[in-house]
mmCIF file of C-alpha atoms in Angstrom:
data_model
loop_
_atom_site.group_PDB
_atom_site.id
_atom_site.type_symbol
_atom_site.label_atom_id
_atom_site.label_comp_id
_atom_site.label_asym_id
_atom_site.label_seq_id
_atom_site.Cartn_x
_atom_site.Cartn_y
_atom_site.Cartn_z
ATOM 1 C CA MET H 146 20.034 15.110 -9.733
ATOM 2 C CA PHE H 147 20.181 16.378 -6.035
ATOM 3 C CA SER H 148 20.592 19.998 -6.609
ATOM 4 C CA ASP H 149 17.275 21.158 -4.875
ATOM 5 C CA PHE H 150 18.216 18.767 -2.029
ATOM 6 C CA LEU H 151 21.487 19.761 -1.414
ATOM 7 C CA ALA H 152 20.433 23.525 -1.434
ATOM 8 C CA LEU H 153 18.571 22.623 1.994
ATOM 9 C CA GLU H 154 20.597 23.377 5.206
ATOM 10 C CA ALA H 155 19.185 20.045 6.735
ATOM 11 C CA THR H 156 16.521 17.432 6.507
ATOM 12 C CA CYS H 157 13.474 17.700 8.465
ATOM 13 C CA PRO H 158 12.752 15.047 11.261
ATOM 14 C CA ALA H 159 8.990 14.038 11.224
ATOM 15 C CA GLU H 160 7.159 14.505 14.382
ATOM 16 C CA LEU H 161 5.429 11.147 15.058
ATOM 17 C CA ARG H 162 2.214 12.184 16.745
ATOM 18 C CA ASP H 163 -1.630 12.843 16.064
ATOM 19 C CA PHE H 164 -1.765 15.948 14.494
ATOM 20 C CA ARG H 165 -5.203 17.091 15.612
ATOM 21 C CA GLU H 166 -4.892 20.580 14.796
ATOM 22 C CA TRP H 167 -4.471 19.380 11.030
ATOM 23 C CA HIS H 168 -7.242 16.784 11.033
ATOM 24 C CA LYS H 169 -9.570 18.193 13.251
ATOM 25 C CA GLY H 170 -11.285 14.984 13.852
ATOM 26 C CA ALA H 171 -11.547 13.788 10.643
ATOM 27 C CA PRO H 172 -10.569 10.079 10.777
ATOM 28 C CA HIS H 173 -9.107 9.568 7.454
ATOM 29 C CA PHE H 174 -6.804 11.082 4.557
ATOM 30 C CA GLY H 175 -7.714 10.074 0.969
ATOM 31 C CA PHE H 176 -5.660 9.813 -2.183
ATOM 32 C CA TRP H 177 -5.584 8.016 -5.505
ATOM 33 C CA ALA H 178 -2.445 5.653 -5.800
ATOM 34 C CA ILE H 179 -0.744 2.963 -8.113
ATOM 35 C CA GLU H 180 0.362 0.290 -5.885
ATOM 36 C CA VAL H 181 3.891 -1.259 -6.077
ATOM 37 C CA THR H 182 3.516 -5.069 -5.939
ATOM 38 C CA ASN H 183 6.149 -6.462 -8.593
ATOM 39 C CA PRO H 184 8.440 -8.515 -6.348
ATOM 40 C CA ALA H 185 11.913 -6.882 -7.888
ATOM 41 C CA CYS H 186 10.360 -3.441 -7.225
ATOM 42 C CA LEU H 187 9.549 -4.674 -3.440
ATOM 43 C CA ASN H 188 12.831 -5.986 -3.178
ATOM 44 C CA LYS H 189 14.665 -2.722 -4.374
ATOM 45 C CA VAL H 190 12.142 -0.615 -1.754
ATOM 46 C CA GLU H 191 13.511 -2.912 1.158
ATOM 47 C CA ALA H 192 17.065 -2.765 0.246
ATOM 48 C CA CYS H 193 16.793 1.226 0.130
ATOM 49 C CA GLN H 194 15.025 1.070 3.502
ATOM 50 C CA LYS H 195 17.528 -1.089 5.094
ATOM 51 C CA HIS H 196 20.283 0.930 3.977
ATOM 52 C CA LEU H 197 19.087 4.054 5.201
ATOM 53 C CA SER H 198 17.445 2.651 8.414
ATOM 54 C CA ASP H 199 19.636 4.351 10.885
ATOM 55 C CA LYS H 200 18.476 7.685 9.586
ATOM 56 C CA LEU H 201 14.665 6.951 9.446
ATOM 57 C CA HIS H 202 12.045 6.349 12.154
ATOM 58 C CA ALA H 203 11.236 2.806 12.559
ATOM 59 C CA GLY H 204 7.776 1.406 12.208
ATOM 60 C CA TYR H 205 6.976 2.716 8.783
ATOM 61 C CA ALA H 206 4.080 0.663 7.742
ATOM 62 C CA ARG H 207 2.603 2.203 4.497
ATOM 63 C CA GLN H 208 2.644 0.056 1.590
ATOM 64 C CA PRO H 209 5.102 0.969 -1.410
ATOM 65 C CA HIS H 210 2.917 3.149 -3.743
ATOM 66 C CA ILE H 211 3.327 6.226 -6.159
ATOM 67 C CA THR H 212 0.615 8.746 -5.189
ATOM 68 C CA LEU H 213 -1.516 10.384 -8.135
ATOM 69 C CA ALA H 214 -3.676 12.906 -6.597
ATOM 70 C CA LEU H 215 -4.651 13.743 -3.104
ATOM 71 C CA ALA H 216 -8.613 13.697 -1.915
ATOM 72 C CA GLY H 217 -7.714 15.393 1.321
ATOM 73 C CA LEU H 218 -9.378 14.728 4.542
ATOM 74 C CA LEU H 219 -12.556 12.358 4.523
ATOM 75 C CA SER H 220 -14.558 14.540 7.056
ATOM 76 C CA GLU H 221 -17.810 14.195 4.969
ATOM 77 C CA LYS H 222 -18.237 10.796 4.143
ATOM 78 C CA GLN H 223 -21.056 11.197 1.418
ATOM 79 C CA VAL H 224 -19.369 14.171 -0.299
ATOM 80 C CA HIS H 225 -16.172 12.409 -0.836
ATOM 81 C CA GLN H 226 -17.800 9.068 -1.682
ATOM 82 C CA ASN H 227 -19.731 11.016 -4.581
ATOM 83 C CA LEU H 228 -16.415 12.579 -5.668
ATOM 84 C CA VAL H 229 -14.638 9.292 -5.760
ATOM 85 C CA LEU H 230 -17.379 7.766 -7.798
ATOM 86 C CA ARG H 231 -17.277 10.532 -10.315
ATOM 87 C CA GLN H 232 -13.663 10.120 -10.597
ATOM 88 C CA VAL H 233 -13.871 6.333 -11.139
ATOM 89 C CA ASP H 234 -16.993 6.985 -13.669
ATOM 90 C CA GLN H 235 -14.246 9.293 -15.543
ATOM 91 C CA LEU H 236 -11.552 6.934 -15.422
ATOM 92 C CA GLU H 237 -13.571 4.044 -16.847
ATOM 93 C CA LYS H 238 -15.000 5.955 -19.653
ATOM 94 C CA ARG H 239 -11.448 7.054 -20.532
ATOM 95 C CA SER H 240 -10.682 3.486 -20.723
ATOM 96 C CA PHE H 241 -7.061 3.750 -19.859
ATOM 97 C CA ARG H 242 -4.797 0.865 -21.040
ATOM 98 C CA ALA H 243 -2.158 -0.681 -18.753
ATOM 99 C CA PHE H 244 1.320 1.102 -19.180
ATOM 100 C CA PRO H 245 5.005 0.723 -18.280
ATOM 101 C CA LEU H 246 6.786 2.591 -15.429
ATOM 102 C CA GLN H 247 10.386 2.155 -14.075
ATOM 103 C CA LEU H 248 11.631 2.374 -10.628
ATOM 104 C CA SER H 249 14.943 4.078 -10.887
ATOM 105 C CA GLY H 250 17.331 5.618 -8.404
ATOM 106 C CA CYS H 251 16.967 7.193 -4.994
ATOM 107 C CA ASN H 252 16.650 10.907 -4.182
ATOM 108 C CA SER H 253 15.231 12.950 -1.275
ATOM 109 C CA PHE H 254 12.592 15.486 -0.206
ATOM 110 C CA ALA H 255 13.674 17.612 2.963
ATOM 111 C CA ILE H 256 11.247 15.046 5.068
ATOM 112 C CA CYS H 257 11.791 11.933 3.386
ATOM 113 C CA PRO H 258 14.186 10.021 0.925
ATOM 114 C CA TYR H 259 12.486 8.258 -2.158
ATOM 115 C CA ILE H 260 12.810 6.224 -5.157
ATOM 116 C CA GLN H 261 12.185 8.077 -8.361
ATOM 117 C CA VAL H 262 9.746 6.681 -11.011
ATOM 118 C CA HIS H 263 10.106 7.372 -14.677
ATOM 119 C CA ASP H 264 7.108 7.584 -16.870
ATOM 120 C CA PRO H 265 8.532 6.929 -20.415
ATOM 121 C CA LEU H 266 5.077 7.160 -22.411
ATOM 122 C CA GLY H 267 3.635 10.208 -20.053
ATOM 123 C CA ASN H 268 0.484 8.439 -18.553
ATOM 124 C CA LEU H 269 0.667 9.793 -15.442
ATOM 125 C CA ALA H 270 -0.127 13.191 -16.372
ATOM 126 C CA SER H 271 -3.458 12.101 -18.436
ATOM 127 C CA ILE H 272 -4.631 10.320 -15.402
ATOM 128 C CA ARG H 273 -3.659 12.884 -13.155
ATOM 129 C CA GLU H 274 -5.507 15.273 -15.489
ATOM 130 C CA CYS H 275 -8.529 13.062 -15.530
ATOM 131 C CA LEU H 276 -8.892 12.766 -11.721
ATOM 132 C CA GLY H 277 -8.560 16.524 -11.319
ATOM 133 C CA SER H 278 -11.186 17.471 -14.030
ATOM 134 C CA ALA H 279 -13.601 15.134 -12.172
ATOM 135 C CA ALA H 280 -12.887 16.906 -9.026
ATOM 136 C CA ASN H 281 -12.511 20.119 -10.345
ATOM 137 C CA VAL H 282 -9.013 20.553 -9.284
ATOM 138 C CA ASP H 283 -6.081 21.426 -11.183
ATOM 139 C CA ASN H 284 -3.447 18.621 -10.874
ATOM 140 C CA GLN H 285 -0.752 20.120 -13.448
ATOM 141 C CA ARG H 286 1.199 21.494 -10.616
ATOM 142 C CA VAL H 287 4.676 20.120 -10.225
ATOM 143 C CA TYR H 288 4.588 16.746 -9.839
ATOM 144 C CA THR H 289 7.431 14.254 -8.689
ATOM 145 C CA PRO H 290 6.125 10.375 -9.253
ATOM 146 C CA HIS H 291 8.067 8.707 -6.482
ATOM 147 C CA VAL H 292 7.873 5.875 -3.852
ATOM 148 C CA THR H 293 8.495 6.943 -0.166
ATOM 149 C CA LEU H 294 10.828 5.046 1.862
ATOM 150 C CA GLY H 295 10.019 6.509 5.116
ATOM 151 C CA PHE H 296 10.580 9.530 7.357
ATOM 152 C CA TYR H 297 13.655 11.034 8.674
ATOM 153 C CA ASN H 298 14.301 10.739 12.366
ATOM 154 C CA GLU H 299 16.797 13.876 12.828
ATOM 155 C CA ALA H 300 18.163 16.713 11.025
ATOM 156 C CA TYR H 301 20.915 15.775 8.648
ATOM 157 C CA ARG H 302 23.280 17.516 6.449
ATOM 158 C CA PRO H 303 21.846 16.727 2.790
ATOM 159 C CA ALA H 304 25.462 16.071 1.545
ATOM 160 C CA ASP H 305 25.899 13.155 4.244
ATOM 161 C CA ILE H 306 22.415 11.734 2.947
ATOM 162 C CA VAL H 307 23.478 12.236 -0.734
ATOM 163 C CA GLY H 308 26.719 10.169 0.301
ATOM 164 C CA SER H 309 24.625 7.525 1.776
ATOM 165 C CA ILE H 310 22.207 7.165 -1.251
ATOM 166 C CA SER H 311 25.047 7.299 -3.560
ATOM 167 C CA GLU H 312 26.355 3.766 -2.203
ATOM 168 C CA LEU H 313 23.113 2.186 -3.614
ATOM 169 C CA SER H 314 22.522 0.378 -6.767
ATOM 170 C CA SER H 315 20.659 2.582 -9.474
ATOM 171 C CA HIS H 316 19.580 0.258 -11.808
ATOM 172 C CA ASP H 317 16.038 0.778 -13.256
ATOM 173 C CA ILE H 318 13.358 -1.839 -12.855
ATOM 174 C CA ASP H 319 10.571 -1.994 -15.412
ATOM 175 C CA PHE H 320 7.150 -2.957 -14.263
ATOM 176 C CA THR H 321 3.466 -2.408 -15.775
ATOM 177 C CA VAL H 322 0.496 -0.714 -14.303
ATOM 178 C CA HIS H 323 -2.647 -2.823 -14.354
ATOM 179 C CA GLU H 324 -4.874 -1.156 -12.071
ATOM 180 C CA ILE H 325 -5.193 2.477 -10.042
ATOM 181 C CA VAL H 326 -6.558 2.484 -6.725
ATOM 182 C CA PHE H 327 -8.268 4.793 -4.029
ATOM 183 C CA ALA H 328 -7.096 4.385 -0.456
ATOM 184 C CA GLN H 329 -7.184 6.080 2.748
ATOM 185 C CA TYR H 330 -5.150 5.820 5.941
ATOM 186 C CA GLU H 331 -5.661 6.942 9.444
ATOM 187 C CA THR H 332 -4.986 10.655 10.280
ATOM 188 C CA ARG H 333 -3.922 9.838 13.746
ATOM 189 C CA ASP H 334 -0.828 7.677 12.537
ATOM 190 C CA VAL H 335 1.434 9.443 10.059
ATOM 191 C CA GLN H 336 3.420 5.931 9.304
ATOM 192 C CA GLY H 337 0.379 3.700 9.308
ATOM 193 C CA PRO H 338 -0.441 1.460 6.677
ATOM 194 C CA TYR H 339 -3.442 2.248 3.962
ATOM 195 C CA GLN H 340 -6.709 0.576 3.268
ATOM 196 C CA VAL H 341 -7.943 0.351 -0.467
ATOM 197 C CA LEU H 342 -11.443 1.394 -0.851
ATOM 198 C CA HIS H 343 -11.595 1.207 -4.929
ATOM 199 C CA ARG H 344 -10.059 -0.529 -7.593
ATOM 200 C CA VAL H 345 -10.074 0.601 -11.251
ATOM 201 C CA LYS H 346 -8.674 -1.939 -13.690
ATOM 202 C CA LEU H 347 -6.857 -0.425 -16.880
ATOM 203 C CA CYS H 348 -7.484 -2.260 -20.036
#
C-alpha cells in the first residue's frame, strides 16, 4: 500500500508563493472534479487533517474534492470556455447515472497526504475518457483518485509519515456521486479555494 511512498528519501515541502514562472500571468487554473460534500466524508477529511496538522502548512482552504481531469491554465478565456462547453455537451449526451464511491484509508504522495477513493463500478474511467475525447486529450494515463489533505511543510522521513497515518481509522465510507463540476482556483494562491463554474447533474 505504501511501497511507492516508502521508496522516497523524504517528502517534498511545498513552497507557498506565487509561481509566476509557471502561470505567466494566467489568473486561474481549471479542472473537472467531484465535490465531496457527504457529512461523514467531510468529518473524516477533517479528522485526518487535524491528525497530520503538525506536518502540513496551515491555511489549506481548497474544498475536499476528487480531481477528474485537468483543463490547465485559463489564459485564453474564450478558447477554454468553448472547450468546457464541448465537454459539458458530451457529458450530457452520455447521460451518466449517479454512482457510488468509497472514501477509504490514507496514503501519500511526495508533496501531500491524501485519502484514497475506491471506484467499485469503474465509472471514473468512463467519465475521464469522455472528458478527454472532447478535449482531444488521452486521460488514460496512471490515475489515482484521491482527496488531498494539504501540503507538507517540511521534508519528513516517509516511514514517520506512514507511522502517523497508521494511527488513523481506515474504515470505508460509501457515498453517491450526483454531479460533476468544472472549477477554477487562483494561480497566485496554491492553497486557495476553488470556484465552481459549471455543474453537470447525473441521471
